[in-house]
XYZ file of C-alpha atoms in Angstrom:
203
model
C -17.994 -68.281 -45.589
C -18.483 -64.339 -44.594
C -19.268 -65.543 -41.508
C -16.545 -67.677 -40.656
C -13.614 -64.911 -41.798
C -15.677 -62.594 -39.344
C -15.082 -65.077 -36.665
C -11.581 -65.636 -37.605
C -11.120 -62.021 -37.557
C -12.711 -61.259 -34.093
C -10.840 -64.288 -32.837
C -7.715 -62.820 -33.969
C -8.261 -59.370 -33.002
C -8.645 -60.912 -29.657
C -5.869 -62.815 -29.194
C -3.902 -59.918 -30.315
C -5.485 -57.604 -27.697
C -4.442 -59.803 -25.047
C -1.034 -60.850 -25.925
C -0.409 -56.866 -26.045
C -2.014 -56.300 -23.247
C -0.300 -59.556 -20.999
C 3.332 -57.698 -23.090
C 3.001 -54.578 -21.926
C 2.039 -55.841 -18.028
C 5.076 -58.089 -18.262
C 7.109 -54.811 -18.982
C 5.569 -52.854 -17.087
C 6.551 -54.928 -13.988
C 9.872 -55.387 -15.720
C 10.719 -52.025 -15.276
C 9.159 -51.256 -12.000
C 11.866 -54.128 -10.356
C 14.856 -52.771 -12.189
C 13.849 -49.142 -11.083
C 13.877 -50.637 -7.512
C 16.719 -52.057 -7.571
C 18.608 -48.825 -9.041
C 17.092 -46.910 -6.220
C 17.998 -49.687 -3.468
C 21.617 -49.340 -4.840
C 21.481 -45.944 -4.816
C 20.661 -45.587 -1.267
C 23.871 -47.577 -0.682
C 26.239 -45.125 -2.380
C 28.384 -42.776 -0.063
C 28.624 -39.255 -0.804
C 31.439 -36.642 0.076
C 31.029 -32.982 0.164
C 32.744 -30.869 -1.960
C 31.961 -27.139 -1.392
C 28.572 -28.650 -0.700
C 28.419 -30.275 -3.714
C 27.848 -33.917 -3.449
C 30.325 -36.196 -5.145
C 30.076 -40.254 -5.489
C 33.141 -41.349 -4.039
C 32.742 -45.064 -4.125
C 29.231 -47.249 -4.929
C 29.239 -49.780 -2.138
C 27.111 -51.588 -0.028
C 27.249 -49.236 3.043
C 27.028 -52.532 5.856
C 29.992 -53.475 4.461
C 31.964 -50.573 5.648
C 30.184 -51.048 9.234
C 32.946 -52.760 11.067
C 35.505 -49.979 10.083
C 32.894 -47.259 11.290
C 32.702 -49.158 14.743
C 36.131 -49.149 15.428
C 36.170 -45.912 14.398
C 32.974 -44.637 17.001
C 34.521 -46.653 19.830
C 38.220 -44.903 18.979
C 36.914 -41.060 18.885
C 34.853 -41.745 21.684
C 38.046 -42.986 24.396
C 40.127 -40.037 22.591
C 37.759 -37.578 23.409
C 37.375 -39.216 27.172
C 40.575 -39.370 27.626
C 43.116 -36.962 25.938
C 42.523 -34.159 27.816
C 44.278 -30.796 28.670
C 44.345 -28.810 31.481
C 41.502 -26.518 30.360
C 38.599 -26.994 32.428
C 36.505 -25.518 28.577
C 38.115 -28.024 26.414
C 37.207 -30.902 29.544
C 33.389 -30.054 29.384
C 33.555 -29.618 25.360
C 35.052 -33.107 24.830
C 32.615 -34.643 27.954
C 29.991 -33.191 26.256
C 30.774 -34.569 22.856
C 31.663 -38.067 24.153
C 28.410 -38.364 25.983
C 26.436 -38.231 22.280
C 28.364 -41.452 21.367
C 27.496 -43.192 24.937
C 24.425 -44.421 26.605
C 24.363 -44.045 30.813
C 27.255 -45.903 31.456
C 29.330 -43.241 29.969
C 27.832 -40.626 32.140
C 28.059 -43.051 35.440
C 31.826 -42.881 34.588
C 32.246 -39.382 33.903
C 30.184 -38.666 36.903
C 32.097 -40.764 38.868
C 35.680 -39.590 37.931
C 34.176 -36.118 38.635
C 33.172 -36.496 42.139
C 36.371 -38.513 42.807
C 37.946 -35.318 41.618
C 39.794 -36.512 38.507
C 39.485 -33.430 36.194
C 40.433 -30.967 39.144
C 43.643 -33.269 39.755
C 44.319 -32.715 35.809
C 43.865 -28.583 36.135
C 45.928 -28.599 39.130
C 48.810 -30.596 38.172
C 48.732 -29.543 34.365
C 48.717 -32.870 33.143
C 48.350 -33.521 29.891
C 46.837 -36.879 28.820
C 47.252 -38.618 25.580
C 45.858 -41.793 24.596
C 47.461 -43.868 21.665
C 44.404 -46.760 20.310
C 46.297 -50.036 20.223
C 43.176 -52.263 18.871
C 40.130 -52.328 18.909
C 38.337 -55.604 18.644
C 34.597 -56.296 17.713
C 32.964 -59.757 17.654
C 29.754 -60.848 15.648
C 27.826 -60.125 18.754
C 28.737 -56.101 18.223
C 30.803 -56.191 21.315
C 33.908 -54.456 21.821
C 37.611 -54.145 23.487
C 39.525 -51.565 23.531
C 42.869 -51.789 24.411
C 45.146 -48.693 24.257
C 48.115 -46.511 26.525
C 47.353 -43.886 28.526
C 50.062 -41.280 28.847
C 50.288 -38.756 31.395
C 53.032 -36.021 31.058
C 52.769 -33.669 34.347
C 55.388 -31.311 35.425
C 56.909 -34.210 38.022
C 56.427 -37.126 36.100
C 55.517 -38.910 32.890
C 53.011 -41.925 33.640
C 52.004 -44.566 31.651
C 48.843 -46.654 31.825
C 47.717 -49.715 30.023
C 44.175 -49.187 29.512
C 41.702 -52.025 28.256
C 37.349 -51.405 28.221
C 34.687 -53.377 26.603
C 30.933 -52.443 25.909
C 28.346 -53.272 23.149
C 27.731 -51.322 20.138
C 24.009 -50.332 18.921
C 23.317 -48.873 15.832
C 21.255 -45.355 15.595
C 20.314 -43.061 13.448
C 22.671 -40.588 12.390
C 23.181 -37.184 13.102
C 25.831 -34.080 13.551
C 26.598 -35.260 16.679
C 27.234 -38.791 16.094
C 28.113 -39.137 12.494
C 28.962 -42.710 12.535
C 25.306 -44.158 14.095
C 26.715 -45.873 16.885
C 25.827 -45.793 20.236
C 28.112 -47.663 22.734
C 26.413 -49.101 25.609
C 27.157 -51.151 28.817
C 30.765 -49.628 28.955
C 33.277 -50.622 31.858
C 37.090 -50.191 32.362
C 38.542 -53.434 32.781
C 42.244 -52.552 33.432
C 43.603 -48.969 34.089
C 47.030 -49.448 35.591
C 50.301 -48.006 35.680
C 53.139 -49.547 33.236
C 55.637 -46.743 34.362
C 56.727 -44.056 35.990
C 59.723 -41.866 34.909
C 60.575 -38.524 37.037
C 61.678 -35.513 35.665
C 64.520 -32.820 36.426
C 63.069 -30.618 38.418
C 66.179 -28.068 38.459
C-alpha cells in the first residue's frame, strides 16, 4: 500500500513537472512573438524632430505612405532641374543636389544641356525659370510621368513650355542627401515645347 502512494506520488510529481515545464515554454514563446511584433510595428512608426527630440507623429505602416514620397522625389527633383536663376552658384548647387536623386541619365541630360550651352543662355539673358508640377503619375510598375509648365520670364519675353518626362523609380537607402530613398532612373524628356510667347515693353 506504501508502495503504491509512492508511485502515485512520483507519478504525480511528474506530471506536474512537465505540465509546468511544457506552461512556461508555451509562454515563453508567447511572449517572444508579441515582443516581435511590437518591435516590427515599431520600426514602422515615423518620427519628427522637435529640437532634436523625437516625437511619434503618426503609427503607420511606412509602405503605405510610399506613393506620396514618390511623387514627392520625382517633384523636388524637376524643381531643382529646372527652376533656376541666373546665378551660375545657385545652378551648380541645385545640379549638384538633383544629381543625388538621379542615376546617369540625369547627368547625360545635365551634361548635355551644358555643352549645348543652356545655363550660359540663362546667365546671359537673366532668365528666370519656374516650373509649376501639374501631376505626377506612377503605375504599379514604379514608373513615372511628369507633366508640368515651364515658365521663362527674360527681360524680352515671357515663355511658356509644356513639359512632360517619364523614368522608373528604385528604392534606396536613405540618407541627407536623398531623404525620401528614391532613386529615379532611365529618365527622358518626352515633350519640351513652347505653349506661348508674350513680348514685353521694352521702353
Amino acid at each position: 500500500m506504501i508502495v503504491k502512494n509512492i508511485e502515485s506520488k512520483i507519478r504525480l510529481a511528474t506530471v506536474l513537472s512537465i505540465g509546468s515545464f511544457v506552461s512556461a515554454l508555451v509562454i515563453c514563446v508567447a511572449v517572444l512573438a508579441y515582443a516581435h511584433k511590437q518591435v516590427s510595428i515599431a520600426r514602422q512608426s515615423i518620427y519628427i524632430l522637435d529640437n532634436g527630440i523625437p516625437i511619434l507623429a503618426k503609427q503607420t505602416n511606412m509602405q503605405m505612405n510610399r506613393p506620396a514620397e514618390y511623387k514627392a522625389a520625382v517633384e523636388l527633383f524637376h524643381n531643382l532641374f529646372f527652376s533656376l536663376t541666373p546665378d551660375d552658384k545657385q545652378i551648380e548647387y541645385q545640379m549638384k543636389k538633383a544629381m543625388y536623386l538621379a542615376d546617369e541619365s540625369g547627368v547625360f541630360q545635365y551634361n548635355n544641356l551644358k555643352e549645348k550651352g543652356y545655363f550660359n543662355s540663362i546667365l546671359s539673358s537673366s532668365s528666370v525659370l519656374t516650373l509649376h508640377t501639374d501631376s505626377v503619375l506612377v503605375d504599379l510598375n514604379n514608373k513615372f510621368t511628369y507633366y508640368g509648365k515651364l515658365k521663362i520670364d527674360r527681360r524680352s519675353a515671357t515663355i511658356t513650355r509644356s513639359l512632360i518626362t517619364e523614368g522608373n523609380l528604385m528604392d534606396i537607402p536613405r540618407s541627407d542627401n536623398n531623404s525620401h530613398g528614391v532613386l529615379i532612373t532611365n529618365w527622358k524628356t518626352l515633350e519640351n515645347k513652347d505653349l506661348s510667347n508674350v513680348s514685353k515693353n521694352t521702353f
